[in-house]
Short mmCIF file of the C-alpha atoms (twelve columns), coordinates in Angstrom:
data_MODEL
# 
_entry.id   MODEL 
# 
loop_
_atom_site.group_PDB 
_atom_site.id 
_atom_site.type_symbol 
_atom_site.label_atom_id 
_atom_site.label_alt_id 
_atom_site.label_comp_id 
_atom_site.label_asym_id 
_atom_site.label_seq_id 
_atom_site.Cartn_x 
_atom_site.Cartn_y 
_atom_site.Cartn_z 
_atom_site.pdbx_PDB_model_num 
ATOM 1   C CA . MET A 1   189.383 -152.569 164.036 1 
ATOM 2   C CA . ASP A 2   185.817 -152.042 162.795 1 
ATOM 3   C CA . ARG A 3   182.850 -154.224 163.726 1 
ATOM 4   C CA . THR A 4   182.868 -156.177 160.434 1 
ATOM 5   C CA . GLU A 5   186.479 -157.286 160.884 1 
ATOM 6   C CA . ASP A 6   185.785 -158.062 164.515 1 
ATOM 7   C CA . ILE A 7   182.780 -160.279 163.624 1 
ATOM 8   C CA . THR A 8   184.808 -162.006 160.902 1 
ATOM 9   C CA . ASP A 9   187.511 -162.811 163.463 1 
ATOM 10  C CA . ILE A 10  184.937 -164.064 165.955 1 
ATOM 11  C CA . ILE A 11  183.302 -166.277 163.308 1 
ATOM 12  C CA . GLY A 12  186.719 -167.715 162.473 1 
ATOM 13  C CA . LYS A 13  187.329 -168.553 166.120 1 
ATOM 14  C CA . ALA A 14  183.847 -170.070 166.421 1 
ATOM 15  C CA . ARG A 15  184.586 -172.292 163.427 1 
ATOM 16  C CA . GLN A 16  187.549 -173.621 165.409 1 
ATOM 17  C CA . GLY A 17  185.224 -174.480 168.311 1 
ATOM 18  C CA . ASN A 18  186.078 -171.528 170.562 1 
ATOM 19  C CA . GLN A 19  183.237 -171.295 173.120 1 
ATOM 20  C CA . ILE A 20  183.966 -167.643 173.943 1 
ATOM 21  C CA . ALA A 21  183.504 -166.812 170.255 1 
ATOM 22  C CA . PHE A 22  180.145 -168.625 170.244 1 
ATOM 23  C CA . SER A 23  179.089 -166.628 173.297 1 
ATOM 24  C CA . ARG A 24  180.135 -163.355 171.670 1 
ATOM 25  C CA . LEU A 25  178.148 -164.175 168.536 1 
ATOM 26  C CA . LEU A 26  175.150 -165.077 170.679 1 
ATOM 27  C CA . ASP A 27  175.410 -161.835 172.658 1 
ATOM 28  C CA . THR A 28  175.911 -159.758 169.515 1 
ATOM 29  C CA . PHE A 29  173.044 -161.161 167.459 1 
ATOM 30  C CA . TRP A 30  170.505 -162.485 170.011 1 
ATOM 31  C CA . ASN A 31  168.390 -159.312 170.034 1 
ATOM 32  C CA . ASP A 32  168.324 -159.149 166.223 1 
ATOM 33  C CA . VAL A 33  167.052 -162.708 165.802 1 
ATOM 34  C CA . TYR A 34  164.718 -162.549 168.813 1 
ATOM 35  C CA . GLY A 35  163.260 -159.217 167.662 1 
ATOM 36  C CA . PHE A 36  162.726 -160.578 164.155 1 
ATOM 37  C CA . GLN A 37  160.887 -163.623 165.529 1 
ATOM 38  C CA . LEU A 38  158.873 -161.616 168.024 1 
ATOM 39  C CA . LYS A 39  157.477 -159.543 165.143 1 
ATOM 40  C CA . ARG A 40  156.722 -162.688 163.114 1 
ATOM 41  C CA . THR A 41  155.223 -164.827 165.863 1 
ATOM 42  C CA . GLU A 42  153.824 -162.150 168.193 1 
ATOM 43  C CA . ASN A 43  154.535 -164.678 170.943 1 
ATOM 44  C CA . GLU A 44  157.458 -164.322 173.366 1 
ATOM 45  C CA . ASN A 45  157.763 -168.063 174.072 1 
ATOM 46  C CA . ASP A 46  157.764 -169.029 170.398 1 
ATOM 47  C CA . ALA A 47  160.210 -166.217 169.582 1 
ATOM 48  C CA . GLU A 48  162.576 -167.375 172.324 1 
ATOM 49  C CA . ASP A 49  162.330 -171.071 171.381 1 
ATOM 50  C CA . ILE A 50  162.943 -170.328 167.707 1 
ATOM 51  C CA . THR A 51  165.861 -168.042 168.575 1 
ATOM 52  C CA . ILE A 52  167.475 -170.743 170.727 1 
ATOM 53  C CA . GLN A 53  167.008 -173.278 167.924 1 
ATOM 54  C CA . THR A 54  168.439 -170.778 165.428 1 
ATOM 55  C CA . PHE A 55  171.668 -170.323 167.361 1 
ATOM 56  C CA . SER A 56  171.974 -174.030 168.059 1 
ATOM 57  C CA . LYS A 57  171.585 -174.849 164.373 1 
ATOM 58  C CA . ALA A 58  173.890 -171.999 163.324 1 
ATOM 59  C CA . PHE A 59  176.600 -173.140 165.745 1 
ATOM 60  C CA . ASP A 60  176.256 -176.741 164.568 1 
ATOM 61  C CA . LYS A 61  176.513 -175.621 160.924 1 
ATOM 62  C CA . ILE A 62  178.931 -172.690 161.275 1 
ATOM 63  C CA . SER A 63  181.416 -174.439 158.991 1 
ATOM 64  C CA . THR A 64  178.899 -174.019 156.144 1 
ATOM 65  C CA . TYR A 65  178.599 -170.248 156.610 1 
ATOM 66  C CA . ASN A 66  179.647 -168.364 153.454 1 
ATOM 67  C CA . ASP A 67  181.672 -165.230 154.304 1 
ATOM 68  C CA . SER A 68  180.297 -163.390 151.273 1 
ATOM 69  C CA . TYR A 69  176.969 -163.020 153.139 1 
ATOM 70  C CA . VAL A 70  176.304 -160.885 156.190 1 
ATOM 71  C CA . PHE A 71  176.286 -163.141 159.270 1 
ATOM 72  C CA . LYS A 72  173.115 -161.554 160.653 1 
ATOM 73  C CA . THR A 73  171.326 -162.255 157.352 1 
ATOM 74  C CA . TRP A 74  172.441 -165.896 157.524 1 
ATOM 75  C CA . LEU A 75  171.069 -166.185 161.079 1 
ATOM 76  C CA . ILE A 76  167.770 -164.560 160.089 1 
ATOM 77  C CA . SER A 77  167.443 -167.009 157.168 1 
ATOM 78  C CA . ILE A 78  167.942 -169.955 159.507 1 
ATOM 79  C CA . SER A 79  165.459 -168.434 161.914 1 
ATOM 80  C CA . LYS A 80  162.886 -167.871 159.172 1 
ATOM 81  C CA . ASN A 81  163.170 -171.504 158.037 1 
ATOM 82  C CA . ILE A 82  162.742 -172.814 161.579 1 
ATOM 83  C CA . HIS A 83  159.625 -170.655 161.969 1 
ATOM 84  C CA . ILE A 84  158.202 -171.892 158.636 1 
ATOM 85  C CA . ASP A 85  158.765 -175.504 159.744 1 
ATOM 86  C CA . LEU A 86  157.023 -174.784 163.056 1 
ATOM 87  C CA . VAL A 87  154.013 -173.216 161.306 1 
ATOM 88  C CA . ARG A 88  153.749 -176.166 158.889 1 
ATOM 89  C CA . LYS A 89  153.941 -178.645 161.747 1 
ATOM 90  C CA . ARG A 90  151.217 -176.840 163.681 1 
ATOM 91  C CA . LYS A 91  149.025 -176.528 160.588 1 
ATOM 92  C CA . ARG A 92  149.421 -180.238 159.882 1 
ATOM 93  C CA . ASN A 93  148.362 -181.031 163.459 1 
ATOM 94  C CA . LEU A 94  145.371 -178.708 163.292 1 
ATOM 95  C CA . LEU A 95  144.182 -180.018 159.903 1 
ATOM 96  C CA . ASN A 96  144.078 -183.593 161.147 1 
ATOM 97  C CA . PRO A 97  140.402 -184.080 162.159 1 
ATOM 98  C CA . ASP A 98  141.330 -186.824 164.619 1 
ATOM 99  C CA . ASN A 99  143.330 -184.371 166.701 1 
ATOM 100 C CA . ASN A 100 141.688 -183.035 169.795 1 
ATOM 101 C CA . PRO A 101 143.279 -179.679 170.828 1 
ATOM 102 C CA . ASP A 102 143.523 -180.775 174.464 1 
ATOM 103 C CA . GLU A 103 145.234 -183.986 173.392 1 
ATOM 104 C CA . ILE A 104 147.637 -182.038 171.152 1 
ATOM 105 C CA . ARG A 105 148.607 -179.822 174.094 1 
ATOM 106 C CA . LYS A 106 149.191 -182.857 176.309 1 
ATOM 107 C CA . VAL A 107 151.331 -184.542 173.663 1 
ATOM 108 C CA . LEU A 108 153.359 -181.387 173.027 1 
ATOM 109 C CA . ASP A 109 153.910 -180.840 176.752 1 
ATOM 110 C CA . ASN A 110 154.862 -184.439 177.422 1 
ATOM 111 C CA . THR A 111 156.776 -185.220 174.246 1 
ATOM 112 C CA . LEU A 112 160.489 -185.589 174.775 1 
ATOM 113 C CA . SER A 113 162.952 -184.534 172.122 1 
ATOM 114 C CA . MET A 114 164.934 -187.318 170.477 1 
ATOM 115 C CA . GLU A 115 167.928 -186.349 172.611 1 
ATOM 116 C CA . ASP A 116 165.832 -186.372 175.803 1 
ATOM 117 C CA . GLN A 117 164.418 -189.828 174.953 1 
ATOM 118 C CA . LEU A 118 167.878 -191.297 174.418 1 
ATOM 119 C CA . ILE A 119 169.168 -189.763 177.622 1 
ATOM 120 C CA . GLN A 120 166.189 -191.008 179.629 1 
ATOM 121 C CA . GLU A 121 166.551 -194.580 178.335 1 
ATOM 122 C CA . GLN A 122 170.023 -194.969 179.793 1 
ATOM 123 C CA . ASN A 123 170.516 -196.232 183.302 1 
ATOM 124 C CA . LEU A 124 172.094 -193.761 185.698 1 
ATOM 125 C CA . ALA A 125 175.531 -195.365 185.880 1 
ATOM 126 C CA . ASN A 126 175.893 -195.446 182.097 1 
ATOM 127 C CA . LEU A 127 174.534 -191.941 181.825 1 
ATOM 128 C CA . LEU A 128 177.050 -190.569 184.331 1 
ATOM 129 C CA . ARG A 129 179.867 -192.332 182.479 1 
ATOM 130 C CA . ASP A 130 178.679 -190.826 179.178 1 
ATOM 131 C CA . ILE A 131 178.364 -187.340 180.683 1 
ATOM 132 C CA . LYS A 132 182.014 -187.561 181.740 1 
ATOM 133 C CA . LYS A 133 182.943 -187.891 178.044 1 
ATOM 134 C CA . LEU A 134 181.702 -184.333 177.403 1 
ATOM 135 C CA . LYS A 135 183.817 -181.224 177.819 1 
ATOM 136 C CA . PRO A 136 183.747 -179.914 181.414 1 
ATOM 137 C CA . HIS A 137 181.544 -176.870 180.661 1 
ATOM 138 C CA . TYR A 138 178.896 -179.149 179.100 1 
ATOM 139 C CA . GLN A 139 179.134 -181.556 182.041 1 
ATOM 140 C CA . GLU A 140 178.587 -178.637 184.374 1 
ATOM 141 C CA . VAL A 141 175.386 -177.329 182.747 1 
ATOM 142 C CA . ILE A 142 173.898 -180.828 182.525 1 
ATOM 143 C CA . ASN A 143 174.700 -181.510 186.174 1 
ATOM 144 C CA . LEU A 144 173.292 -178.178 187.331 1 
ATOM 145 C CA . ARG A 145 170.113 -178.524 185.289 1 
ATOM 146 C CA . TYR A 146 169.248 -182.202 185.686 1 
ATOM 147 C CA . PHE A 147 170.946 -183.359 188.865 1 
ATOM 148 C CA . ASN A 148 170.784 -180.144 190.905 1 
ATOM 149 C CA . GLU A 149 167.485 -179.185 189.228 1 
ATOM 150 C CA . LEU A 150 168.424 -175.524 188.887 1 
ATOM 151 C CA . SER A 151 166.458 -173.166 186.652 1 
ATOM 152 C CA . TYR A 152 168.123 -171.504 183.663 1 
ATOM 153 C CA . ALA A 153 168.247 -168.267 185.652 1 
ATOM 154 C CA . ASP A 154 169.901 -169.974 188.643 1 
ATOM 155 C CA . ILE A 155 172.483 -171.639 186.389 1 
ATOM 156 C CA . ALA A 156 173.180 -168.292 184.699 1 
ATOM 157 C CA . THR A 157 173.739 -166.660 188.080 1 
ATOM 158 C CA . LYS A 158 175.946 -169.489 189.326 1 
ATOM 159 C CA . LEU A 159 178.089 -169.480 186.155 1 
ATOM 160 C CA . ASN A 160 177.968 -165.707 185.735 1 
ATOM 161 C CA . GLU A 161 176.703 -166.014 182.146 1 
ATOM 162 C CA . PRO A 162 173.632 -164.672 180.355 1 
ATOM 163 C CA . VAL A 163 170.545 -166.910 180.505 1 
ATOM 164 C CA . ASN A 164 170.486 -167.177 176.706 1 
ATOM 165 C CA . ASN A 165 174.026 -168.590 176.702 1 
ATOM 166 C CA . ILE A 166 172.939 -171.190 179.250 1 
ATOM 167 C CA . LYS A 167 169.970 -172.247 177.123 1 
ATOM 168 C CA . VAL A 168 172.080 -172.692 174.011 1 
ATOM 169 C CA . LYS A 169 174.908 -174.396 175.923 1 
ATOM 170 C CA . LEU A 170 172.437 -176.843 177.482 1 
ATOM 171 C CA . LEU A 171 170.864 -177.559 174.101 1 
ATOM 172 C CA . ARG A 172 174.319 -178.236 172.611 1 
ATOM 173 C CA . ALA A 173 175.278 -180.381 175.621 1 
ATOM 174 C CA . LYS A 174 172.160 -182.521 175.205 1 
ATOM 175 C CA . LYS A 175 172.855 -182.987 171.488 1 
ATOM 176 C CA . LEU A 176 176.461 -183.972 172.172 1 
ATOM 177 C CA . LEU A 177 175.409 -186.350 174.944 1 
ATOM 178 C CA . ALA A 178 172.830 -187.953 172.652 1 
ATOM 179 C CA . GLU A 179 175.590 -188.488 170.059 1 
ATOM 180 C CA . VAL A 180 177.828 -190.107 172.675 1 
ATOM 181 C CA . ILE A 181 174.983 -192.427 173.691 1 
ATOM 182 C CA . LYS A 182 174.041 -193.257 170.081 1 
ATOM 183 C CA . ASN A 183 177.619 -194.042 169.085 1 
ATOM 184 C CA . LYS A 184 178.338 -196.432 171.942 1 
ATOM 185 C CA . PRO A 185 179.445 -199.913 170.830 1 
# 
């Protein structure tokens, strides 16, 4: 079986929610997307953040992927759009004369994502109950990261998975948890 057929099979499994397939796609294409962003941004942190967001968005929207396009090209397109949005957002912040650069940095460092805000607003008992509604592998990464306060690297070692997988899995877990919290009666 050649690589193209193999990737097509993996994409099919990922569309069915197979976590191993998602991991294989991440492992296969991480360096391509990260390398592309590193050239564009010339900043390792931005390249890594954009790459994580790219895979998260791609995995959330994998059902919309059109098989007539090369999967890598689809990922790069997503990545490019995320980067463009980031540049626009930064430009908008810089063009606002009321913005003080030190204040911008403080806001960016202290600003919680929408998912993080929802999670933080819940009391601990409700939060633990909501976490239990997630699949076990998502429960595990949330517990290790937020309750055991392990770093991404420590979680990766403990679960014997690549750090990049852990980052994407945690991002997906937070999004799913935010949905559970939002949809509570």
